mmCIF file with all atom_site columns, C-alpha atoms in Angstrom:
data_model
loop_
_atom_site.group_PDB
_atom_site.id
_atom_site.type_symbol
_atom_site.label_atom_id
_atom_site.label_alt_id
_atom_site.label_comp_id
_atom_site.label_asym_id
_atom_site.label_entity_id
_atom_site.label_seq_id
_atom_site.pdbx_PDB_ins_code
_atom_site.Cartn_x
_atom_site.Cartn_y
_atom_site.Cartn_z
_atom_site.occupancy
_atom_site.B_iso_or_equiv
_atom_site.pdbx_formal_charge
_atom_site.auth_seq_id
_atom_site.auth_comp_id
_atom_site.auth_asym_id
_atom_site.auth_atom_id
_atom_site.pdbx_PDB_model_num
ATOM 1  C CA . UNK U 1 1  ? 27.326  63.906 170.259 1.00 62.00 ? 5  UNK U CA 1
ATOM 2  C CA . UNK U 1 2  ? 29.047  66.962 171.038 1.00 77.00 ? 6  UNK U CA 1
ATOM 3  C CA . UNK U 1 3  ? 30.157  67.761 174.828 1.00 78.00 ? 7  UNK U CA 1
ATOM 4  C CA . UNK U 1 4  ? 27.273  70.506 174.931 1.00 83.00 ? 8  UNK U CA 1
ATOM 5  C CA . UNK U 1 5  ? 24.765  68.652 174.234 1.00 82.00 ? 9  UNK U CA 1
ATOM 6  C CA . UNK U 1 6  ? 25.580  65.379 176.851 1.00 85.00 ? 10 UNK U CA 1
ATOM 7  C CA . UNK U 1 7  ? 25.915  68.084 179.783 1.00 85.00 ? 11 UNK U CA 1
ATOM 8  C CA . UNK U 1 8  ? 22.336  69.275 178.390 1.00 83.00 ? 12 UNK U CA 1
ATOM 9  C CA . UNK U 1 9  ? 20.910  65.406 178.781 1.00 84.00 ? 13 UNK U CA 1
ATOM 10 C CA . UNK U 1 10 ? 22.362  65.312 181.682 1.00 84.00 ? 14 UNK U CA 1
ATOM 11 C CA . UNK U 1 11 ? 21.311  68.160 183.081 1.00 84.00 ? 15 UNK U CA 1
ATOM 12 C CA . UNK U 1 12 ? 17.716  67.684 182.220 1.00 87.00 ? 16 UNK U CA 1
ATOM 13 C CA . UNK U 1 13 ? 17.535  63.889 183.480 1.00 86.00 ? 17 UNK U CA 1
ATOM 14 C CA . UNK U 1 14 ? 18.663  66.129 187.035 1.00 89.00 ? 18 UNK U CA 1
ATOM 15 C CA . UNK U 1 15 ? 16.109  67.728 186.774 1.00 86.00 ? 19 UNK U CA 1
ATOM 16 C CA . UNK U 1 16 ? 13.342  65.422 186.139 1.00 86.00 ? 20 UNK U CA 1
ATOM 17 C CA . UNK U 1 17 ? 14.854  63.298 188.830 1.00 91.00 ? 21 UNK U CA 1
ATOM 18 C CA . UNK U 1 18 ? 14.601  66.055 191.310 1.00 90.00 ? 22 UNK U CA 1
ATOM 19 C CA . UNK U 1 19 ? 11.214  67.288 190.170 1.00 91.00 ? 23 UNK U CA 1
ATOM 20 C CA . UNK U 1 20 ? 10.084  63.712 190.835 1.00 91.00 ? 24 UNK U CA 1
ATOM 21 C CA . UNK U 1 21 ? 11.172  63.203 194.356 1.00 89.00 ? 25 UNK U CA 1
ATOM 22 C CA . UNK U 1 22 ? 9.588   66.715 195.054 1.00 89.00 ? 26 UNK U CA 1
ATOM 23 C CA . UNK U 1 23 ? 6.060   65.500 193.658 1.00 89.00 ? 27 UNK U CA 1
ATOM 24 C CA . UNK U 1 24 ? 6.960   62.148 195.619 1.00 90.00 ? 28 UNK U CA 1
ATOM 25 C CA . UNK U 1 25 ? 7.433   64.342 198.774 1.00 91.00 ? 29 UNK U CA 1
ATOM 26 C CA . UNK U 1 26 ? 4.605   66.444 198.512 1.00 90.00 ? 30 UNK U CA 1
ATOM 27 C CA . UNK U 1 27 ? 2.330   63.146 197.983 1.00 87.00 ? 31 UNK U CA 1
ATOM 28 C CA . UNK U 1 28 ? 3.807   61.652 201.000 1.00 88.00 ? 32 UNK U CA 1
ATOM 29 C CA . UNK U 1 29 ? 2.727   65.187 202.978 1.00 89.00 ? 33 UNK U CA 1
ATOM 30 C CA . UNK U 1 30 ? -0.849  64.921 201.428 1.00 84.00 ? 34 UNK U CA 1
ATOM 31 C CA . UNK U 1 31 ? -1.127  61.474 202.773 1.00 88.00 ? 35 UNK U CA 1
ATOM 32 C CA . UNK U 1 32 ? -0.220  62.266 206.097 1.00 87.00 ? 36 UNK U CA 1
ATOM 33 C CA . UNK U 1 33 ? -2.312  65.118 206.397 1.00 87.00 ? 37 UNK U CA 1
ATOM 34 C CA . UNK U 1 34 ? -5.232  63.388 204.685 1.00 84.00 ? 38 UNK U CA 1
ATOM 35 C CA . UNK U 1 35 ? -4.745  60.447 207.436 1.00 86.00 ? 39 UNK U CA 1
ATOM 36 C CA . UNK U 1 36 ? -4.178  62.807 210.027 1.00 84.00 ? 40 UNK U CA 1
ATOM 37 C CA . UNK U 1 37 ? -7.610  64.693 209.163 1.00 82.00 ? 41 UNK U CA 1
ATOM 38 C CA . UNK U 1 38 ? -9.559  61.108 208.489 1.00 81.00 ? 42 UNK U CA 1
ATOM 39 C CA . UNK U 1 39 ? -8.554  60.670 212.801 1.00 81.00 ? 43 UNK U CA 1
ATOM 40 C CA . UNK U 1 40 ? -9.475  63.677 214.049 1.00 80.00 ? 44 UNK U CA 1
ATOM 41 C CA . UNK U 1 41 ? -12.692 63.372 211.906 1.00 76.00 ? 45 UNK U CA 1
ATOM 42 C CA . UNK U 1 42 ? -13.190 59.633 213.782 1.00 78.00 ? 46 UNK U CA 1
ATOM 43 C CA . UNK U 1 43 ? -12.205 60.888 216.821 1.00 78.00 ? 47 UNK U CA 1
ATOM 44 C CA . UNK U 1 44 ? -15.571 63.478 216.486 1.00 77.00 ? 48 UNK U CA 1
ATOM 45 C CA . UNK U 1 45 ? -17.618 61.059 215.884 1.00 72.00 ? 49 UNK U CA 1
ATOM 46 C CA . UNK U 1 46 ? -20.511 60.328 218.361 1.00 73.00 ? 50 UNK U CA 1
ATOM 47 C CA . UNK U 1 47 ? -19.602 57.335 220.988 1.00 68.00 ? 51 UNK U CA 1
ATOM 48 C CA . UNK U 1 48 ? -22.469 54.752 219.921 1.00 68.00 ? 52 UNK U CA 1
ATOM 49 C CA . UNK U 1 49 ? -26.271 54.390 222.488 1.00 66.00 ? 53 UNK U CA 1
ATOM 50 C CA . UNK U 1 50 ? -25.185 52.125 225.089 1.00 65.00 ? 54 UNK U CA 1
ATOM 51 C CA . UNK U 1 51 ? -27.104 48.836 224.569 1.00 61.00 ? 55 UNK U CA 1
ATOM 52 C CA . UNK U 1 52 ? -27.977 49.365 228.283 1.00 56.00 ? 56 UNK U CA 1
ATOM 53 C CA . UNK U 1 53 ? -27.202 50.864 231.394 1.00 53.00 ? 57 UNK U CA 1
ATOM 54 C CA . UNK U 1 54 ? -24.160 49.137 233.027 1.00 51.00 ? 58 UNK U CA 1
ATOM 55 C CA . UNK U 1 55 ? -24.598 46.849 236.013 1.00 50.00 ? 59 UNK U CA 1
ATOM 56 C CA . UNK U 1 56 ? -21.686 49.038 238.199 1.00 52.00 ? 60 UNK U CA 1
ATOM 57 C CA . UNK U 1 57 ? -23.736 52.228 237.524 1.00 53.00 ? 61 UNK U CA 1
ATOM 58 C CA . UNK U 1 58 ? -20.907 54.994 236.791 1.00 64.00 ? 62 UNK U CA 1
ATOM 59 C CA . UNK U 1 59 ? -18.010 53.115 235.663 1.00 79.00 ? 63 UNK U CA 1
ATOM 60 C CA . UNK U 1 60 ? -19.447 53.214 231.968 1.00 91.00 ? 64 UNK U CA 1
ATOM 61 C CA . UNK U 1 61 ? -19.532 56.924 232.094 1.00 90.00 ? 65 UNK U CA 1
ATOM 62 C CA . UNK U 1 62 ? -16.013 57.341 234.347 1.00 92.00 ? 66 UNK U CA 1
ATOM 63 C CA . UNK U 1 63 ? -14.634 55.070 231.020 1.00 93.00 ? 67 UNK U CA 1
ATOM 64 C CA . UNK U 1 64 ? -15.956 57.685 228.628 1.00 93.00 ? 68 UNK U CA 1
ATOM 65 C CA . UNK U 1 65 ? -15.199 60.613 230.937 1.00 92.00 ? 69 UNK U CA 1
ATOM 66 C CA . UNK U 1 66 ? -11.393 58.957 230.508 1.00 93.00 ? 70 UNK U CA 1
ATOM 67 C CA . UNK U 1 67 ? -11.457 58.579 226.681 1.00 93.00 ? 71 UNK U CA 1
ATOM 68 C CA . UNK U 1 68 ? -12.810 62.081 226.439 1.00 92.00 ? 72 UNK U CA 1
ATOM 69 C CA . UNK U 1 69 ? -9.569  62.972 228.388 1.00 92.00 ? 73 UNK U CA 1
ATOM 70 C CA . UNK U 1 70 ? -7.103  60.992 226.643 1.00 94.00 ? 74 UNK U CA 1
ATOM 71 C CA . UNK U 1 71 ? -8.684  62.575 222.901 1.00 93.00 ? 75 UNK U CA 1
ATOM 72 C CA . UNK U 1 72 ? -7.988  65.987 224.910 1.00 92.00 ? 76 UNK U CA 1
ATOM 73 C CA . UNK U 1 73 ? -4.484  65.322 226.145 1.00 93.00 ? 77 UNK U CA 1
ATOM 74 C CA . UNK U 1 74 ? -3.468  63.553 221.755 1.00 93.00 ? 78 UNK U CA 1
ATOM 75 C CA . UNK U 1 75 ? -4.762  67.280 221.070 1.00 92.00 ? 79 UNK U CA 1
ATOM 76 C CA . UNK U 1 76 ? -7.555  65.265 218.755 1.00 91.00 ? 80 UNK U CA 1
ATOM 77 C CA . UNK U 1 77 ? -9.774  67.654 221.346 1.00 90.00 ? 81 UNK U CA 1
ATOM 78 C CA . UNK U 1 78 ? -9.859  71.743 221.589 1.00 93.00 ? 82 UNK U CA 1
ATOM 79 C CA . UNK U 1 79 ? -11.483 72.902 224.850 1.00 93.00 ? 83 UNK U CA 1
ATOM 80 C CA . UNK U 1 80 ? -14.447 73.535 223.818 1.00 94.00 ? 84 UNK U CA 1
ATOM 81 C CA . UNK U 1 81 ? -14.757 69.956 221.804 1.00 93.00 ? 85 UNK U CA 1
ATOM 82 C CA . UNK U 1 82 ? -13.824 68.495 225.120 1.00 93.00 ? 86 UNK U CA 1
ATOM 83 C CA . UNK U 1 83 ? -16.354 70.470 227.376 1.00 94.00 ? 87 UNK U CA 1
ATOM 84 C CA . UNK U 1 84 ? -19.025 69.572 224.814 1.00 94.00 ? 88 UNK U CA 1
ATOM 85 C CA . UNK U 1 85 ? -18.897 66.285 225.083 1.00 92.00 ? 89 UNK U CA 1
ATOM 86 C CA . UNK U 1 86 ? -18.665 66.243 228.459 1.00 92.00 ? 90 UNK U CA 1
ATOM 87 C CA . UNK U 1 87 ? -21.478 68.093 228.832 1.00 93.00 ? 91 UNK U CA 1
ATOM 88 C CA . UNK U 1 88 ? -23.199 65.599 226.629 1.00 92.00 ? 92 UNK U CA 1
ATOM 89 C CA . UNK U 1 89 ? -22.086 62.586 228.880 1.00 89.00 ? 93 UNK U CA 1
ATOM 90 C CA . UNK U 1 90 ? -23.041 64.396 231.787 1.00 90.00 ? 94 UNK U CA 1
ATOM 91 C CA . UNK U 1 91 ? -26.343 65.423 231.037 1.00 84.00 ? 95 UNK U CA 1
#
């Protein structure tokens, strides 16, 4: 095999190898923003009924009013997510 060719093989095994780590990378990316997406989508969802009304009265609702504000402060929450739902736990 002449000297031509072997840098040829050689040079397209490079490339293949660095076309695979960049399709490697970019599925790493789209499974991070796919997982990223699936907890902001389960962070939306509605808090399930209350089987019924807690005992201590408000400390239910000051737990949800708290979990509302953690959501906000992870940035899982805009502003207007945030006030929605706390309009919703507020009545």
């Amino acid at each position: 095999m002449c000297a031509n060719a072997q840098q040829a093989k050689a040079a397209s095994a490079q490339a293949a190898t660095q076309q695979q780590a960049v399709a490697d990378q970019q599925a790493a990316q789209s499974q991070a923003q796919m997982a990223a997406m699936q907890a902001q989508l389960a962070a939306m969802a509605p808090p399930p009924a209350p089987a019924a009304a807690p005992a201590a009265g408000g400390s239910d609702l000051m737990t949800q009013l708290k979990q509302l504000a953690d959501l906000k402060s992870a940035g899982l929450l805009d502003d207007a997510e945030f006030a929605a739902a706390k309009a919703k736990l507020l009545g």
